[in-house]
């Protein structure tokens, strides 16, 4: 009978609890290992695996629960086929619970006692177990450092720093070699001896090259190689989601990095671009121009400096050095790519409006330069300087001048000789009107005007569509205005990295092309004395090789067009959680898309640069012809003076006659 009664009590019952204003309070006691916590970057705080190892003695203290209880009843479901005994038992329990509900304070006290006695220790144990699990999982590696899955860690800081140390040692040895060789030559001059002269088989041992540079140049080339290797394994820049707080006055803003979005490094970027189906072709562009070409250039310069004429004739050596000198600016593709991607990812979301003190809090997306960017630019500038140095001494070599004289057209030589003899200037507008047509003059002026105007016209407008509310107007900039935007792409606009990136852009994109055009205008319409022909020609070659405006424009078009062709970049769940917690909005989707519209400045500047590439070589061709004749005339004068001195030493009288420069008929 008892068993039957128990079976009759079986069934389902509904517990109805109606309460309002529930509040839970409690304290957490925990300690942090300061030494370990300081080693965790702020952008790693979002990962509990990184912070958990630094937490010690976690404990939940004094939990408190408060609420307003309005109803607490127990009832059988409607339509249930329960026994009369179960119904009566449910009604009795419901009456008892309803009586408890009338004593609200007693019910809350019972629950709080339960929390202190049972729930708090259980929650402490669960928290400690969770922290131990997170600590065992390990902190996720920084982007580019991980070797999990198919992505190999291509950012290896210790290896990059090792290469930089080797580069510094080679550069120091190069400086010591230059100073030591000069000291040795000074000692020989004191005792009246001359340094031993080897056979003229390479540019390094040419009579035109100072003895101190023969060993210094290869050492500096090696330093540039190891600088490039070091920059390839170091981060060049990193993009972070940061919390920015402060006013509009300079120096009043502070930024805290909370999430790492992307890291830029040459090898790592090539891997990422190649793995993306929409911009895989951009990986080949970066790999060829910024990955392979810098090493090819340094190897070509070393070959031109050290190889004898058996392997590399003087004429071919000049062609190789000139080609590498003019194409060296292509190595800056990776630098410009980082800057334009940083502009595309420039975002600000205001969380609070500026208060009475002018302070506000915003979520920003900013890109900070790293040591790899500086080292890469230094190595590129060093390779450009060494290329100019080798080309300069190659052109001063006597056999090179003979080869150049044979390669210059007869018409150019006749004109150059006429101007050197009559006006002693390279170009005299009234003297050789037949030597330059009005079309070429118009092309030179048009090139200067188009480049200047094109740099000030809007070049591109970038708008970012994201899961949260952003500024829908986007960012519009010109090539000139982009220079002043570069520091503000960083969370620290006044830092060395931000200023260095701005100076790099200003020098290679804005300054050099205008200086080169100004020099061409002076050489075309003005007077250049014959004693300044050599320096004018060298300066024109240098400015033309350093004018990277065409590289910057082409990189901007390729990068922004490639980014805009990507349908959508999917954000990770961690990133979506960060956006939701910072903005207070529920993300609408998980994709980000960059929309780009090119302005008139791109087309105007492209036309001006095309004219500049053609007319610049035309004007420099006239300068080179005059430079060759001037150098040959200096050689003749030098030989004549040497013969006169030898004859005077022997006591023989000689009557000299001044040789006249070649005429048009010659």
XYZ file of C-alpha atoms in Angstrom:
666
model
C 0.000 0.000 0.000
C 2.824 2.396 0.828
C 4.424 1.724 -2.535
C 1.193 2.468 -4.296
C 0.861 5.781 -2.477
C 4.376 6.739 -3.429
C 3.721 5.900 -7.046
C 0.548 7.978 -6.938
C 2.624 10.979 -5.785
C 4.724 10.863 -8.959
C 4.169 13.499 -11.668
C 5.052 17.052 -12.744
C 4.458 20.320 -10.887
C 5.007 23.947 -11.918
C 6.977 26.219 -9.571
C 5.995 29.860 -10.112
C 8.455 32.481 -8.819
C 7.738 36.168 -9.441
C 10.297 38.682 -8.217
C 11.643 42.115 -9.180
C 14.806 44.202 -8.825
C 17.240 41.362 -8.275
C 20.742 42.513 -7.282
C 23.852 40.498 -6.577
C 26.923 41.935 -4.953
C 30.159 40.366 -3.952
C 33.828 41.021 -3.588
C 36.712 39.313 -5.345
C 40.058 39.079 -3.643
C 42.998 38.368 -5.924
C 46.645 39.284 -6.198
C 48.731 39.997 -9.296
C 52.329 39.028 -9.836
C 53.582 42.471 -10.901
C 56.732 41.218 -12.579
C 54.773 38.727 -14.692
C 51.899 41.146 -15.374
C 54.234 43.871 -16.668
C 55.462 41.456 -19.326
C 51.958 41.059 -20.767
C 51.249 43.649 -23.532
C 48.020 45.574 -23.125
C 46.686 44.129 -26.391
C 46.866 40.677 -24.773
C 44.510 41.574 -21.876
C 41.535 40.383 -23.916
C 42.924 36.851 -23.747
C 42.375 35.247 -20.298
C 45.147 32.764 -21.124
C 47.633 35.668 -20.966
C 46.391 37.229 -17.700
C 45.526 34.029 -15.780
C 49.154 33.063 -14.955
C 49.631 36.435 -13.233
C 46.575 36.052 -10.902
C 47.205 34.642 -7.420
C 44.949 33.783 -4.425
C 41.601 34.201 -6.191
C 38.646 34.187 -3.759
C 34.956 35.237 -3.771
C 34.098 37.220 -0.614
C 30.843 38.292 1.063
C 28.253 37.513 -1.628
C 24.972 39.396 -1.127
C 21.635 38.907 -2.854
C 18.642 41.246 -2.708
C 15.287 41.153 -4.544
C 11.557 41.796 -4.151
C 9.625 38.497 -3.938
C 5.986 38.799 -5.001
C 4.831 35.224 -5.559
C 6.069 31.726 -4.778
C 3.549 28.942 -5.584
C 3.452 25.333 -6.700
C 0.687 23.975 -8.982
C -0.032 20.919 -11.079
C -0.053 21.423 -14.845
C -3.414 21.825 -16.481
C -4.785 18.688 -18.019
C -2.480 16.401 -16.031
C -3.873 13.068 -14.815
C -2.472 13.055 -11.304
C -3.873 11.219 -8.351
C -5.988 13.111 -5.779
C -3.265 12.500 -3.213
C -0.629 14.248 -5.400
C -2.959 17.179 -5.955
C -3.541 17.577 -2.232
C 0.195 17.372 -1.513
C 0.950 20.010 -4.146
C -1.665 22.352 -2.692
C -0.174 21.945 0.785
C 3.332 22.721 -0.451
C 2.060 25.709 -2.402
C 0.415 27.113 0.728
C 3.645 26.628 2.636
C 5.713 28.410 -0.056
C 3.205 31.222 -0.234
C 3.529 31.681 3.510
C 7.327 31.874 3.128
C 6.896 34.520 0.428
C 5.003 36.714 2.878
C 8.093 36.756 5.069
C 10.354 38.380 2.454
C 13.219 39.267 4.747
C 13.391 35.747 6.120
C 13.545 34.259 2.619
C 16.327 36.637 1.574
C 18.261 35.865 4.755
C 18.031 32.139 4.124
C 19.342 32.547 0.587
C 22.190 34.812 1.685
C 23.189 32.320 4.340
C 23.250 29.636 1.698
C 25.405 31.797 -0.579
C 27.946 32.453 2.160
C 28.075 28.893 3.372
C 27.911 26.926 0.143
C 27.908 29.056 -3.020
C 30.915 31.281 -2.192
C 33.364 28.410 -1.573
C 32.042 26.582 -4.613
C 32.440 29.698 -6.814
C 35.984 30.218 -5.475
C 36.910 26.648 -6.355
C 35.405 27.015 -9.822
C 37.267 30.307 -10.415
C 40.589 28.856 -9.320
C 40.074 25.807 -11.522
C 39.185 28.014 -14.490
C 42.284 30.179 -13.988
C 44.450 27.067 -13.785
C 42.927 25.774 -17.025
C 43.568 29.091 -18.791
C 47.140 29.239 -17.507
C 47.825 25.721 -18.777
C 46.446 26.662 -22.204
C 49.173 29.278 -22.659
C 48.998 32.816 -24.029
C 48.311 32.988 -27.785
C 51.370 34.095 -29.733
C 51.492 37.495 -31.388
C 50.453 37.560 -35.037
C 53.257 36.381 -37.266
C 55.065 34.614 -34.408
C 52.823 31.548 -34.262
C 53.910 28.262 -35.833
C 50.585 26.465 -35.415
C 48.603 25.200 -38.372
C 49.741 26.027 -41.883
C 51.123 29.487 -41.051
C 54.793 29.417 -40.210
C 56.149 31.995 -37.772
C 57.989 34.380 -40.110
C 58.623 37.131 -37.531
C 61.675 36.068 -35.524
C 62.917 39.035 -33.467
C 66.064 37.379 -32.094
C 67.217 36.483 -35.611
C 66.478 39.989 -36.887
C 68.464 41.557 -34.054
C 71.373 39.195 -34.749
C 71.497 40.359 -38.370
C 71.432 43.991 -37.212
C 74.423 43.377 -34.943
C 76.345 41.864 -37.869
C 75.390 44.884 -40.028
C 76.631 47.290 -37.358
C 79.945 45.426 -37.127
C 80.445 45.543 -40.903
C 79.587 49.259 -41.026
C 82.075 49.953 -38.222
C 84.758 47.964 -40.047
C 84.028 49.979 -43.190
C 84.533 53.251 -41.321
C 87.726 51.986 -39.696
C 89.005 50.823 -43.077
C 88.418 54.247 -44.603
C 90.140 56.069 -41.721
C 92.980 53.555 -41.491
C 93.713 53.672 -45.203
C 93.865 57.463 -45.154
C 96.272 57.319 -42.188
C 98.483 54.869 -44.105
C 98.532 57.114 -47.188
C 99.496 60.101 -45.061
C 102.412 58.135 -43.600
C 103.626 57.176 -47.087
C 103.427 60.800 -48.204
C 105.669 61.869 -45.295
C 108.470 59.539 -46.391
C 108.030 60.324 -50.072
C 106.690 56.927 -51.137
C 103.710 56.086 -53.323
C 101.229 53.292 -52.672
C 101.551 50.192 -54.787
C 99.345 50.233 -57.877
C 97.834 46.978 -59.055
C 96.636 46.146 -62.546
C 93.515 48.003 -63.633
C 91.116 45.085 -63.796
C 88.150 46.331 -61.725
C 86.459 49.583 -60.810
C 87.640 49.183 -57.206
C 91.308 49.587 -58.273
C 90.695 52.307 -60.855
C 92.838 55.432 -60.697
C 89.675 57.498 -60.229
C 88.722 55.659 -57.019
C 90.354 56.730 -53.729
C 92.347 53.916 -52.156
C 90.340 54.109 -48.935
C 87.101 53.183 -50.690
C 88.372 49.954 -52.233
C 87.588 47.889 -49.132
C 85.056 50.225 -47.510
C 82.432 49.888 -50.265
C 82.208 46.032 -50.104
C 81.944 46.204 -46.304
C 79.125 48.745 -46.501
C 77.356 46.616 -49.121
C 77.525 43.703 -46.708
C 76.099 45.914 -43.952
C 73.151 46.806 -46.215
C 72.525 43.115 -46.950
C 72.352 42.233 -43.258
C 70.162 45.268 -42.555
C 67.709 43.990 -45.153
C 67.829 40.501 -43.643
C 67.174 41.935 -40.199
C 64.213 44.000 -41.386
C 62.709 40.927 -43.087
C 62.443 39.101 -39.736
C 61.326 42.089 -37.649
C 57.852 43.668 -37.470
C 57.586 46.833 -39.568
C 54.265 48.056 -38.176
C 51.266 46.861 -36.170
C 47.608 47.874 -36.282
C 45.741 47.921 -32.952
C 42.276 48.638 -31.630
C 43.029 51.244 -28.968
C 41.132 53.191 -26.351
C 41.975 56.876 -26.790
C 41.220 59.384 -24.069
C 41.997 63.089 -23.844
C 41.290 66.476 -25.323
C 42.092 68.044 -28.647
C 45.222 69.845 -27.417
C 48.548 68.271 -28.476
C 50.069 65.952 -25.919
C 46.849 65.497 -23.908
C 45.706 62.223 -25.452
C 46.578 58.792 -24.115
C 46.030 55.529 -25.998
C 45.862 51.987 -24.647
C 46.127 49.104 -27.075
C 43.430 46.514 -26.410
C 43.502 44.262 -29.485
C 46.047 43.435 -32.205
C 44.400 43.498 -35.649
C 47.280 42.913 -38.040
C 51.079 42.987 -38.070
C 53.225 44.034 -41.033
C 56.444 42.272 -41.926
C 57.797 41.549 -45.395
C 57.779 37.749 -45.312
C 54.624 37.538 -43.192
C 52.746 39.971 -45.469
C 53.734 37.983 -48.555
C 52.354 34.846 -46.922
C 49.070 36.530 -45.947
C 48.550 38.166 -49.347
C 49.257 34.925 -51.185
C 46.776 32.995 -49.025
C 43.941 35.433 -49.866
C 42.131 34.553 -53.106
C 41.402 38.178 -54.070
C 44.835 39.802 -53.649
C 47.229 36.893 -54.230
C 48.794 38.771 -57.142
C 49.826 41.567 -54.794
C 52.050 39.061 -52.974
C 54.140 38.673 -56.144
C 54.445 42.450 -56.519
C 55.746 42.865 -52.971
C 57.978 39.775 -53.203
C 59.646 40.905 -56.445
C 60.168 44.608 -55.748
C 60.706 44.638 -51.956
C 61.880 41.069 -51.391
C 64.118 40.020 -54.283
C 65.110 43.243 -56.038
C 67.012 44.890 -53.098
C 69.347 41.887 -52.886
C 69.747 41.777 -56.668
C 70.676 45.455 -56.649
C 73.294 45.043 -53.935
C 74.725 42.018 -55.729
C 74.883 43.960 -59.008
C 76.648 46.888 -57.334
C 79.172 44.511 -55.755
C 79.793 42.870 -59.143
C 80.307 46.239 -60.821
C 82.743 47.258 -58.091
C 84.812 44.081 -57.789
C 84.628 42.229 -61.136
C 87.345 42.852 -63.689
C 86.818 43.714 -67.332
C 87.402 40.080 -68.286
C 83.997 39.263 -66.825
C 82.276 42.641 -67.047
C 83.381 45.203 -69.615
C 83.346 48.892 -68.861
C 80.367 49.534 -71.145
C 78.255 46.742 -69.630
C 79.287 47.762 -66.133
C 77.923 51.241 -66.812
C 74.656 49.844 -68.123
C 74.186 47.613 -65.103
C 75.031 50.338 -62.581
C 72.787 52.880 -64.318
C 69.852 50.455 -64.475
C 70.191 49.507 -60.803
C 70.603 53.163 -59.838
C 67.437 54.280 -61.616
C 65.356 51.288 -60.461
C 66.454 51.294 -56.816
C 63.380 53.236 -55.691
C 61.184 50.221 -56.509
C 62.284 48.674 -53.213
C 60.060 51.221 -51.431
C 56.890 49.433 -52.583
C 56.482 47.663 -49.237
C 56.873 50.923 -47.278
C 54.195 52.705 -49.298
C 51.914 49.655 -49.115
C 51.999 49.730 -45.304
C 51.190 53.441 -45.254
C 48.197 53.145 -47.598
C 46.794 50.096 -45.796
C 47.123 52.052 -42.548
C 45.074 54.849 -44.108
C 42.411 52.366 -45.202
C 42.142 51.016 -41.636
C 41.972 54.431 -39.951
C 38.766 54.369 -37.873
C 37.407 56.309 -34.896
C 34.261 55.477 -32.883
C 33.354 58.017 -30.173
C 32.125 56.384 -26.959
C 31.588 59.581 -24.971
C 31.260 63.195 -26.006
C 33.761 65.791 -24.882
C 32.913 66.975 -21.401
C 33.464 70.303 -19.767
C 37.210 69.744 -19.793
C 37.190 68.799 -23.464
C 38.058 65.153 -22.812
C 36.430 62.288 -24.672
C 36.839 58.531 -24.967
C 37.016 56.860 -28.392
C 37.779 53.502 -29.897
C 40.354 54.006 -32.648
C 42.159 51.835 -35.160
C 45.752 53.008 -35.446
C 48.979 51.702 -36.994
C 52.278 52.153 -35.170
C 55.632 51.808 -36.917
C 58.200 49.397 -35.558
C 61.970 49.030 -35.818
C 61.756 46.897 -38.968
C 60.373 49.851 -40.953
C 63.258 52.119 -39.926
C 65.886 49.479 -40.679
C 64.401 48.732 -44.111
C 64.393 52.427 -45.086
C 67.983 52.859 -43.837
C 69.102 49.838 -45.878
C 67.292 51.140 -48.975
C 68.802 54.614 -48.644
C 72.219 53.054 -48.070
C 71.926 50.957 -51.228
C 70.858 54.044 -53.201
C 73.846 56.017 -51.902
C 76.305 53.205 -52.671
C 74.806 52.830 -56.156
C 75.312 56.560 -56.797
C 78.891 56.323 -55.477
C 79.811 53.437 -57.772
C 78.182 55.096 -60.777
C 79.984 58.360 -60.015
C 83.435 56.765 -59.986
C 82.558 54.657 -62.997
C 81.828 57.818 -64.980
C 85.094 59.378 -63.782
C 87.113 56.415 -65.023
C 89.169 57.279 -68.126
C 88.157 54.259 -70.156
C 84.537 54.867 -69.277
C 84.749 58.392 -70.634
C 86.159 57.050 -73.894
C 83.276 54.575 -74.126
C 80.771 57.317 -73.363
C 82.346 59.568 -75.975
C 81.906 56.833 -78.547
C 78.318 56.284 -77.522
C 77.182 59.916 -77.738
C 75.707 60.961 -81.055
C 77.753 63.250 -83.315
C 75.016 65.881 -83.332
C 74.982 66.052 -79.532
C 78.777 66.341 -79.415
C 78.828 69.152 -81.973
C 76.198 71.115 -80.060
C 77.875 70.540 -76.725
C 81.287 71.589 -78.073
C 79.803 74.756 -79.537
C 78.230 75.763 -76.209
C 81.323 74.921 -74.198
C 83.523 77.005 -76.499
C 81.299 80.055 -76.958
C 79.145 80.522 -73.894
C 80.852 78.120 -71.437
C 77.414 76.971 -70.343
C 75.517 73.828 -71.064
C 72.424 75.474 -72.450
C 71.999 78.943 -73.840
C 68.502 79.447 -75.176
C 69.370 81.949 -77.882
C 72.610 80.186 -78.869
C 71.192 76.813 -79.885
C 67.533 77.243 -80.669
C 67.913 74.396 -83.155
C 68.931 72.063 -80.321
C 65.625 72.163 -78.503
C 62.217 72.360 -79.995
C 59.269 74.249 -78.634
C 57.475 70.937 -78.115
C 60.157 69.748 -75.689
C 60.075 73.034 -73.816
C 56.299 72.818 -73.563
C 56.548 69.197 -72.386
C 58.989 70.139 -69.612
C 56.819 73.005 -68.376
C 53.655 70.919 -68.664
C 55.252 68.115 -66.660
C 56.134 70.477 -63.822
C 52.647 72.019 -63.785
C 50.788 68.702 -63.981
C 52.822 67.148 -61.176
C 52.355 70.158 -58.910
C 48.602 70.378 -59.564
C 48.091 66.606 -59.436
C 49.669 66.393 -55.997
C 47.170 68.892 -54.594
C 44.025 67.441 -56.185
C 42.070 64.734 -54.314
C 43.674 61.367 -55.034
C 41.406 58.898 -53.211
C 38.465 58.618 -50.827
C 38.409 55.642 -48.447
C 35.274 54.543 -46.603
C 35.085 51.591 -44.219
C 31.862 49.598 -43.825
C 31.918 47.698 -40.518
C 29.473 45.854 -38.206
C 29.265 48.903 -35.914
C 28.463 52.538 -36.606
C 31.380 54.425 -38.130
C 31.957 57.722 -39.868
C 30.264 57.218 -43.227
C 32.009 60.185 -44.832
C 35.357 58.382 -44.997
C 38.798 59.872 -45.505
C 39.732 61.935 -48.569
C 43.352 62.885 -49.222
C 45.688 64.131 -51.933
C 49.276 62.989 -52.439
C 50.420 66.216 -50.796
C 47.920 66.044 -47.941
C 48.744 62.411 -47.253
C 52.141 63.500 -45.940
C 50.462 65.396 -43.079
C 48.057 62.501 -42.461
C 50.820 59.932 -41.875
C 51.640 60.866 -38.230
C 47.949 60.673 -37.296
C 47.755 57.091 -38.551
C 49.699 56.199 -35.407
C 48.449 56.264 -31.838
C 51.612 58.232 -30.997
C 51.854 61.016 -33.633
C 54.982 62.540 -32.105
C 56.966 59.308 -31.820
C 60.179 58.708 -33.743
C 58.566 55.992 -35.880
C 55.681 58.264 -36.946
C 57.960 61.208 -37.755
C 60.434 58.961 -39.593
C 57.648 57.518 -41.757
C 56.477 61.046 -42.578
C 60.003 62.227 -43.466
C 60.496 59.175 -45.703
C 57.328 59.981 -47.636
C 58.098 63.697 -47.904
C 61.651 63.148 -49.173
C 60.989 60.404 -51.710
C 57.522 61.444 -52.930
C 57.285 65.236 -52.630
C 60.690 66.898 -52.432
C 62.924 65.029 -54.867
C 60.621 65.189 -57.889
C 60.143 68.953 -57.530
C 63.881 69.499 -57.021
C 64.614 67.423 -60.119
C 62.111 69.375 -62.188
C 63.585 72.638 -60.923
C 67.082 71.516 -61.916
C 65.851 70.481 -65.373
C 64.191 73.867 -65.880
C 67.404 75.644 -64.912
C 69.443 73.431 -67.212
C 67.011 73.846 -70.075
C 66.305 77.564 -69.965
C 69.181 78.925 -67.879
C 72.977 78.981 -67.887
C 75.119 76.348 -66.206
C 78.842 77.204 -66.098
C 81.162 74.556 -67.508
C 82.854 74.028 -64.163
C 79.495 72.971 -62.692
C 78.522 70.564 -65.476
C 79.814 67.479 -63.674
C 78.118 68.261 -60.363
C 74.900 69.260 -62.161
C 74.825 65.985 -64.078
C 75.487 63.921 -60.931
C 72.808 65.810 -59.007
C 70.284 65.321 -61.816
C 70.942 61.568 -61.854
C 70.617 61.374 -58.060
C 67.347 63.304 -57.887
C 65.870 61.318 -60.767
C 66.763 58.031 -59.060
C 65.301 59.197 -55.727
C 62.060 60.545 -57.207
C 59.707 57.789 -56.067
C 56.455 59.638 -56.778
C 55.628 57.202 -59.568
C 56.272 54.249 -57.232
C 54.046 55.756 -54.525
C 51.236 56.494 -56.984
C 51.358 53.033 -58.540
C 51.458 51.370 -55.113
C 48.464 53.410 -53.940
C 46.379 52.406 -56.961
C 47.331 48.723 -56.736
C 46.869 48.430 -52.961
C 43.601 50.351 -52.648
C 42.127 48.700 -55.750
C 43.120 45.304 -54.384
C 41.621 46.002 -50.964
C 38.373 47.318 -52.424
C 38.055 44.212 -54.614
C 37.815 42.031 -51.507
C 34.145 41.305 -50.879
C 34.406 41.201 -47.108
C 36.979 40.566 -44.405
C 35.510 38.335 -41.710
C 36.216 39.407 -38.153
C 36.990 36.797 -35.537
C 34.530 36.182 -32.672
C 37.050 37.706 -30.251
C 37.165 40.904 -32.310
C 33.358 41.080 -32.482
C 33.144 40.698 -28.693
C 35.660 43.510 -28.253
C 33.657 45.787 -30.574
C 30.399 44.961 -28.805
C 31.823 45.622 -25.331
C 33.496 48.875 -26.361
C 30.726 50.417 -28.447
C 27.701 49.003 -26.645
C 26.248 47.925 -30.008
C 25.399 44.469 -31.174
C 27.512 43.953 -34.334
C 25.385 43.676 -37.470
C 27.198 40.850 -39.201
C 30.883 39.991 -39.006
C 32.313 41.514 -42.188
C 34.356 44.625 -42.946
C 34.674 46.071 -46.437
C 36.826 48.930 -47.709
C 35.314 51.108 -50.426
C 37.667 53.264 -52.487
C 36.995 56.007 -55.049
C 39.932 57.528 -56.945
C 39.951 61.250 -57.621
C 41.192 63.479 -60.427
C 44.593 63.841 -58.785
C 45.525 60.292 -59.785
C 45.037 60.875 -63.504
C 46.581 64.366 -63.582
C 49.620 63.191 -61.639
C 49.989 60.089 -63.831
C 50.083 62.282 -66.952
C 52.677 64.580 -65.409
C 54.876 61.663 -64.308
C 54.719 60.115 -67.800
C 55.961 63.386 -69.303
C 58.599 63.672 -66.595
C 59.960 60.219 -67.367
C 60.444 61.109 -71.037
C 61.562 64.742 -70.952
C 63.818 64.105 -67.967
C 65.908 61.628 -69.933
C 66.042 64.031 -72.900
C 67.440 66.895 -70.832
C 69.843 64.644 -68.939
C 71.074 63.304 -72.280
C 72.236 66.819 -73.231
C 73.868 67.204 -69.832
C 75.720 63.913 -70.241
C 77.045 64.908 -73.670
C 78.404 68.184 -72.327
C 79.805 66.384 -69.295
C 81.717 63.921 -71.489
C 83.305 66.684 -73.568
C 84.166 68.727 -70.504
C 85.821 65.701 -68.861
C 87.843 64.915 -71.983
C 89.007 68.518 -72.232
C 90.099 68.423 -68.596
C 92.061 65.244 -69.305
C 93.817 66.895 -72.266
C 94.698 69.944 -70.163
C 95.971 67.720 -67.372
C 98.204 65.708 -69.730
C 99.564 68.890 -71.333
C 100.468 70.351 -67.952
C 102.214 67.139 -66.966
C 104.310 67.144 -70.172
C 105.234 70.777 -69.632
C 106.415 70.060 -66.091
C 108.544 67.131 -67.254
C 110.113 69.198 -70.011
C 110.832 72.089 -67.647
C 112.532 69.703 -65.221
C 114.874 68.536 -67.993
C 115.771 72.145 -68.878
C 114.295 72.063 -72.334
C 112.430 75.082 -73.630
C 109.068 74.351 -75.133
C 106.523 76.616 -76.651
C 103.001 75.592 -75.878
C 99.940 76.337 -77.848
C 96.440 76.170 -76.490
C 94.429 73.488 -78.185
C 91.074 74.705 -79.295
C 87.956 72.644 -78.627
C 86.489 70.681 -81.516
C 84.432 72.633 -84.029
C 81.159 71.704 -85.591
C 82.948 70.207 -88.592
C 85.018 67.993 -86.279
